């Protein structure tokens, strides 16, 4: 995962990491420390011992407070529950820091809007960790999909993360698959078939939820979401149909080690140029808006 320093003509972007849970250790800290585009400067978490364990392999400092972390970096990466992210990222934006954000932006639409307003007011760069979107295979699929006249699509993203283990966290168990994995599938369907104009949900997000999306241009897509089913491995699949051969995206087979260098390079480039890319906080707000609509329509 390391890069060639000669391929990056700028100083590494100094990044502070908020959070020290499994995802922070598995992805954020490791990827940001790999360089050459970024440098992990410090870690802050509610549990100091976890922050030390996350920072130590990379020689990063442990910040005693969130404010101390802000003093050590020019960008902040977040790996915390959505409600915590919404609060702290707002403060980081007001402090002029670029933001690497997890999905969803927040637990609800008003908090997501407040965060995006703060980002816009501060004029800081933002980027979302939508892991599938940085993989070359996903980008090839989307490029092909945009050339087609798609009539309809069916998709699923199901797995057993909520049944136990590192990712059976309180916010996921309470809010379920729509908020956790909904951003991934809605983002892909919206990008592949054209903007979603309306989305409806049926079922229980804590068990199994079905989404029906109506797209600009007339296509209709459906998505099955669950984090509470026993499967050998997680399933991510999208099938596009129309007056063309079926086009299939099988995300289950992706090796996300191919995604992380792309994410890191694009974030660092956005910071150094001062221009956010397509997958910024506004993209996160769009996805949050669609999820809120699905919840409202399902009541």
CSV table of C-alpha atoms in Angstrom, one decimal:
chain,number,residue,atom,x,y,z
A,1,UNK,CA,0.0,0.0,0.0
A,2,UNK,CA,3.0,2.3,0.1
A,3,UNK,CA,3.5,4.7,-2.7
A,4,UNK,CA,6.5,6.1,-4.5
A,5,UNK,CA,7.5,9.4,-3.0
A,6,UNK,CA,8.7,10.6,-6.5
A,7,UNK,CA,5.1,10.2,-7.8
A,8,UNK,CA,3.8,12.9,-5.3
A,9,UNK,CA,5.2,16.3,-5.9
A,10,UNK,CA,3.8,18.0,-2.8
A,11,UNK,CA,4.4,17.8,0.9
A,12,UNK,CA,2.4,15.0,2.5
A,13,UNK,CA,-1.0,16.2,3.9
A,14,UNK,CA,-0.8,16.0,7.7
A,15,UNK,CA,-3.9,14.2,8.9
A,16,UNK,CA,-5.3,13.7,12.5
A,17,UNK,CA,-7.5,10.7,13.1
A,18,UNK,CA,-10.6,10.8,15.4
A,19,UNK,CA,-11.5,7.4,16.6
A,20,UNK,CA,-9.6,4.2,17.5
A,21,UNK,CA,-12.1,1.4,16.9
A,22,UNK,CA,-11.7,-1.6,14.5
A,23,UNK,CA,-12.3,0.4,11.3
A,24,UNK,CA,-9.9,3.2,12.4
A,25,UNK,CA,-7.2,0.6,13.0
A,26,UNK,CA,-7.9,-1.6,10.0
A,27,UNK,CA,-8.3,1.2,7.4
A,28,UNK,CA,-7.9,4.8,8.4
A,29,UNK,CA,-4.6,4.7,10.4
A,30,UNK,CA,-3.0,2.2,8.1
A,31,UNK,CA,-4.0,3.9,4.9
A,32,UNK,CA,-3.2,7.4,6.0
A,33,UNK,CA,0.2,6.4,7.3
A,34,UNK,CA,1.2,4.6,4.1
A,35,UNK,CA,1.9,7.8,2.2
A,36,UNK,CA,3.4,9.4,0.3
A,37,UNK,CA,0.4,11.7,-0.1
A,38,UNK,CA,-0.6,11.7,3.6
A,39,UNK,CA,1.1,11.5,7.0
A,40,UNK,CA,-0.7,10.4,10.1
A,41,UNK,CA,0.2,12.9,12.7
A,42,UNK,CA,-2.0,12.1,15.7
A,43,UNK,CA,-4.9,10.1,17.0
A,44,UNK,CA,-7.6,11.2,19.4
A,45,UNK,CA,-10.3,8.9,20.9
A,46,UNK,CA,-12.5,8.7,23.9
A,47,UNK,CA,-10.4,5.9,25.2
A,48,UNK,CA,-6.7,7.0,25.5
A,49,UNK,CA,-5.4,3.4,25.6
A,50,UNK,CA,-7.1,2.6,22.3
A,51,UNK,CA,-5.7,5.8,20.8
A,52,UNK,CA,-2.2,4.7,21.9
A,53,UNK,CA,-2.7,1.3,20.3
A,54,UNK,CA,-3.8,2.8,17.1
A,55,UNK,CA,-1.1,5.5,16.9
A,56,UNK,CA,1.9,3.4,18.0
A,57,UNK,CA,2.6,1.3,14.9
A,58,UNK,CA,3.0,4.5,12.8
A,59,UNK,CA,4.8,6.7,15.3
A,60,UNK,CA,1.9,9.1,15.5
A,61,UNK,CA,1.2,11.2,18.5
A,62,UNK,CA,-1.7,10.7,20.9
A,63,UNK,CA,-3.7,13.9,21.4
A,64,UNK,CA,-5.1,14.5,24.9
A,65,UNK,CA,-8.1,16.5,23.5
A,66,UNK,CA,-9.9,17.0,20.2
A,67,UNK,CA,-8.6,20.6,20.2
A,68,UNK,CA,-5.1,19.4,20.7
A,69,UNK,CA,-5.5,17.1,17.7
A,70,UNK,CA,-6.7,20.0,15.6
A,71,UNK,CA,-3.4,21.8,16.4
A,72,UNK,CA,-1.4,19.0,14.9
A,73,UNK,CA,-2.9,18.6,11.5
A,74,UNK,CA,-4.3,20.3,8.3
A,75,UNK,CA,-6.9,17.6,7.7
A,76,UNK,CA,-9.0,15.4,10.0
A,77,UNK,CA,-10.2,11.8,9.3
A,78,UNK,CA,-13.2,10.5,11.2
A,79,UNK,CA,-13.9,6.9,12.2
A,80,UNK,CA,-16.6,7.4,14.9
A,81,UNK,CA,-20.4,6.9,15.1
A,82,UNK,CA,-22.4,9.3,12.8
A,83,UNK,CA,-23.7,11.5,15.6
A,84,UNK,CA,-20.2,12.0,17.0
A,85,UNK,CA,-18.9,12.7,13.5
A,86,UNK,CA,-21.5,15.3,12.8
A,87,UNK,CA,-20.6,17.2,16.0
A,88,UNK,CA,-16.9,17.1,15.8
A,89,UNK,CA,-16.6,17.5,12.0
A,90,UNK,CA,-18.5,20.7,12.3
A,91,UNK,CA,-16.0,22.0,14.8
A,92,UNK,CA,-13.1,20.9,12.6
A,93,UNK,CA,-14.6,22.7,9.6
A,94,UNK,CA,-14.9,25.9,11.6
A,95,UNK,CA,-11.3,25.5,12.5
A,96,UNK,CA,-10.4,25.4,8.8
A,97,UNK,CA,-9.5,21.7,8.5
A,98,UNK,CA,-10.1,19.5,5.5
A,99,UNK,CA,-12.4,16.6,6.3
A,100,UNK,CA,-12.3,12.9,5.4
A,101,UNK,CA,-15.7,11.7,6.4
A,102,UNK,CA,-17.4,8.4,6.9
A,103,UNK,CA,-20.9,7.6,5.8
A,104,UNK,CA,-23.6,8.5,6.8
A,105,UNK,CA,-22.7,12.1,7.5
A,106,UNK,CA,-25.0,12.1,10.6
A,107,UNK,CA,-27.8,10.2,12.2
A,108,UNK,CA,-30.4,12.5,10.7
A,109,UNK,CA,-30.9,15.0,7.9
A,110,UNK,CA,-30.9,18.2,10.0
A,111,UNK,CA,-27.5,17.4,11.5
A,112,UNK,CA,-26.2,16.5,8.0
A,113,UNK,CA,-27.4,19.8,6.6
A,114,UNK,CA,-25.8,21.7,9.5
A,115,UNK,CA,-22.5,20.0,8.8
A,116,UNK,CA,-22.5,20.7,5.1
A,117,UNK,CA,-23.5,24.4,5.8
A,118,UNK,CA,-20.5,24.7,8.1
A,119,UNK,CA,-18.2,23.1,5.4
A,120,UNK,CA,-19.5,25.5,2.8
A,121,UNK,CA,-19.2,28.5,5.1
A,122,UNK,CA,-15.6,27.6,6.0
A,123,UNK,CA,-14.7,26.7,2.4
A,124,UNK,CA,-12.8,23.6,3.4
A,125,UNK,CA,-12.3,20.4,1.4
A,126,UNK,CA,-14.4,17.3,2.2
A,127,UNK,CA,-14.4,13.7,1.0
A,128,UNK,CA,-16.5,10.6,1.8
A,129,UNK,CA,-15.1,7.2,2.4
A,130,UNK,CA,-17.5,5.4,0.0
A,131,UNK,CA,-15.1,2.5,-0.3
A,132,UNK,CA,-16.6,0.9,-3.5
A,133,UNK,CA,-16.4,4.1,-5.5
A,134,UNK,CA,-12.6,4.2,-5.4
A,135,UNK,CA,-12.1,0.7,-6.8
A,136,UNK,CA,-11.1,0.6,-10.5
A,137,UNK,CA,-13.7,-2.2,-11.2
A,138,UNK,CA,-16.5,-0.1,-9.8
A,139,UNK,CA,-15.5,2.8,-12.0
A,140,UNK,CA,-15.4,0.6,-15.1
A,141,UNK,CA,-18.9,-0.6,-14.2
A,142,UNK,CA,-20.3,2.9,-13.8
A,143,UNK,CA,-18.7,4.1,-17.1
A,144,UNK,CA,-20.4,1.2,-18.9
A,145,UNK,CA,-23.7,1.8,-17.1
A,146,UNK,CA,-23.8,5.4,-18.2
A,147,UNK,CA,-23.6,4.4,-21.8
A,148,UNK,CA,-26.8,2.2,-21.6
A,149,UNK,CA,-30.5,2.9,-21.7
A,150,UNK,CA,-31.4,1.0,-18.5
A,151,UNK,CA,-35.0,0.1,-17.9
A,152,UNK,CA,-34.6,-1.4,-14.4
A,153,UNK,CA,-32.2,-2.8,-11.9
A,154,UNK,CA,-32.2,-5.1,-9.0
A,155,UNK,CA,-29.5,-5.1,-6.3
A,156,UNK,CA,-28.6,-6.4,-2.9
A,157,UNK,CA,-26.1,-5.7,-0.1
A,158,UNK,CA,-26.5,-8.3,2.6
A,159,UNK,CA,-24.3,-9.7,5.3
A,160,UNK,CA,-24.1,-10.7,8.9
A,161,UNK,CA,-22.2,-7.9,10.5
A,162,UNK,CA,-25.0,-7.1,13.0
A,163,UNK,CA,-25.1,-10.6,14.3
A,164,UNK,CA,-21.9,-10.1,16.3
A,165,UNK,CA,-18.3,-9.0,16.1
A,166,UNK,CA,-16.5,-5.7,15.7
A,167,UNK,CA,-19.2,-4.0,13.6
A,168,UNK,CA,-22.2,-4.9,15.7
A,169,UNK,CA,-22.0,-1.5,17.3
A,170,UNK,CA,-24.8,0.2,19.2
A,171,UNK,CA,-25.7,2.8,16.4
A,172,UNK,CA,-25.8,0.0,13.8
A,173,UNK,CA,-27.9,-2.3,15.9
A,174,UNK,CA,-30.3,0.6,16.6
A,175,UNK,CA,-30.7,2.1,13.1
A,176,UNK,CA,-30.0,-0.9,11.0
A,177,UNK,CA,-29.0,-1.5,7.4
A,178,UNK,CA,-30.5,1.6,5.8
A,179,UNK,CA,-28.1,4.1,7.6
A,180,UNK,CA,-25.1,1.8,7.6
A,181,UNK,CA,-25.1,0.2,4.1
A,182,UNK,CA,-27.8,2.2,2.4
A,183,UNK,CA,-25.4,5.0,1.4
A,184,UNK,CA,-23.3,2.5,-0.5
A,185,UNK,CA,-26.1,1.0,-2.6
A,186,UNK,CA,-28.0,4.3,-3.1
A,187,UNK,CA,-24.8,5.9,-4.2
A,188,UNK,CA,-24.1,3.2,-6.8
A,189,UNK,CA,-27.7,3.1,-8.1
A,190,UNK,CA,-27.9,6.9,-8.3
A,191,UNK,CA,-24.6,7.0,-10.2
A,192,UNK,CA,-25.3,4.1,-12.6
A,193,UNK,CA,-29.0,4.8,-13.5
A,194,UNK,CA,-29.2,8.6,-13.1
A,195,UNK,CA,-30.4,10.7,-10.2
A,196,UNK,CA,-33.0,9.0,-7.9
A,197,UNK,CA,-36.1,11.2,-7.8
A,198,UNK,CA,-38.0,9.1,-5.2
A,199,UNK,CA,-37.2,6.2,-2.9
A,200,UNK,CA,-39.6,4.1,-0.8
A,201,UNK,CA,-38.7,1.6,1.9
A,202,UNK,CA,-40.5,-1.4,3.2
A,203,UNK,CA,-39.5,-3.8,6.0
A,204,UNK,CA,-37.4,-3.4,9.1
A,205,UNK,CA,-33.9,-1.9,8.7
A,206,UNK,CA,-32.8,-3.9,11.7
A,207,UNK,CA,-33.7,-7.2,9.9
A,208,UNK,CA,-34.4,-6.7,6.2
A,209,UNK,CA,-35.4,-3.7,4.2
A,210,UNK,CA,-36.4,-3.3,0.5
A,211,UNK,CA,-35.9,0.0,-1.4
A,212,UNK,CA,-37.7,1.0,-4.6
A,213,UNK,CA,-36.1,3.9,-6.4
A,214,UNK,CA,-37.5,5.9,-9.3
A,215,UNK,CA,-34.8,7.5,-11.4
A,216,UNK,CA,-34.7,10.5,-13.6
A,217,UNK,CA,-35.3,9.2,-17.1
A,218,UNK,CA,-37.8,6.6,-16.0
A,219,UNK,CA,-35.7,3.6,-14.8
A,220,UNK,CA,-36.8,1.8,-11.6
A,221,UNK,CA,-34.4,0.0,-9.3
A,222,UNK,CA,-34.8,-2.1,-6.3
A,223,UNK,CA,-32.4,-2.9,-3.5
A,224,UNK,CA,-32.4,-5.5,-0.7
A,225,UNK,CA,-30.4,-4.5,2.4
A,226,UNK,CA,-29.6,-6.5,5.6
A,227,UNK,CA,-26.8,-6.8,8.1
A,228,UNK,CA,-28.6,-9.5,10.0
A,229,UNK,CA,-28.5,-12.6,7.9
A,230,UNK,CA,-26.2,-15.6,8.1
A,231,UNK,CA,-24.2,-15.8,4.8
A,232,UNK,CA,-20.7,-17.2,4.2
A,233,UNK,CA,-19.5,-13.8,3.0
A,234,UNK,CA,-21.2,-10.5,2.4
A,235,UNK,CA,-23.0,-10.1,-0.9
A,236,UNK,CA,-23.0,-6.9,-3.0
A,237,UNK,CA,-24.5,-7.2,-6.4
A,238,UNK,CA,-26.2,-4.9,-9.0
A,239,UNK,CA,-27.9,-6.1,-12.2
A,240,UNK,CA,-28.9,-3.7,-14.9
A,241,UNK,CA,-31.5,-4.6,-17.5
A,242,UNK,CA,-32.7,-3.0,-20.7
A,243,UNK,CA,-32.4,-3.3,-24.5
A,244,UNK,CA,-28.9,-4.5,-24.1
A,245,UNK,CA,-27.2,-7.5,-22.5
A,246,UNK,CA,-27.5,-7.7,-18.7
A,247,UNK,CA,-24.7,-5.7,-17.0
A,248,UNK,CA,-23.7,-7.1,-13.6
A,249,UNK,CA,-21.5,-5.6,-10.9
A,250,UNK,CA,-20.3,-8.1,-8.3
A,251,UNK,CA,-18.8,-6.1,-5.4
A,252,UNK,CA,-18.4,-9.2,-3.2
A,253,UNK,CA,-15.2,-10.1,-5.1
A,254,UNK,CA,-13.6,-6.7,-4.9
A,255,UNK,CA,-10.2,-6.4,-3.1
A,256,UNK,CA,-10.5,-3.1,-1.3
A,257,UNK,CA,-6.7,-2.9,-1.0
A,258,UNK,CA,-7.0,-1.5,-4.6
A,259,UNK,CA,-9.4,1.2,-3.3
A,260,UNK,CA,-7.4,2.7,-0.5
A,261,UNK,CA,-4.4,4.2,-2.5
A,262,UNK,CA,-6.9,5.8,-4.9
A,263,UNK,CA,-8.9,7.3,-2.0
A,264,UNK,CA,-5.7,8.6,-0.3
A,265,UNK,CA,-4.4,10.2,-3.6
A,266,UNK,CA,-7.7,11.8,-4.4
A,267,UNK,CA,-8.1,13.2,-0.9
A,268,UNK,CA,-4.6,14.6,-0.8
A,269,UNK,CA,-5.0,16.1,-4.2
A,270,UNK,CA,-8.2,17.8,-3.2
A,271,UNK,CA,-6.5,19.2,-0.1
A,272,UNK,CA,-3.5,20.5,-2.1
A,273,UNK,CA,-5.7,22.0,-4.9
A,274,UNK,CA,-8.4,23.3,-2.5
A,275,UNK,CA,-11.1,21.6,-4.6
A,276,UNK,CA,-13.3,18.8,-3.4
A,277,UNK,CA,-14.1,16.0,-5.8
A,278,UNK,CA,-17.4,14.4,-6.7
A,279,UNK,CA,-17.5,12.3,-3.5
A,280,UNK,CA,-17.7,15.2,-1.1
A,281,UNK,CA,-20.0,16.2,1.8
A,282,UNK,CA,-22.6,17.3,-0.7
A,283,UNK,CA,-22.7,13.8,-2.0
A,284,UNK,CA,-23.2,12.6,1.5
A,285,UNK,CA,-26.0,15.1,2.0
A,286,UNK,CA,-27.7,13.8,-1.1
A,287,UNK,CA,-27.5,10.2,0.2
A,288,UNK,CA,-28.8,11.3,3.6
A,289,UNK,CA,-31.7,13.1,1.9
A,290,UNK,CA,-32.6,9.9,0.1
A,291,UNK,CA,-32.5,7.8,3.2
A,292,UNK,CA,-34.6,10.3,5.1
A,293,UNK,CA,-37.2,10.2,2.3
A,294,UNK,CA,-37.2,6.4,2.4
A,295,UNK,CA,-37.9,6.4,6.1
A,296,UNK,CA,-40.6,9.0,5.7
A,297,UNK,CA,-42.2,7.1,2.8
A,298,UNK,CA,-42.1,3.9,4.7
A,299,UNK,CA,-44.1,5.2,7.7
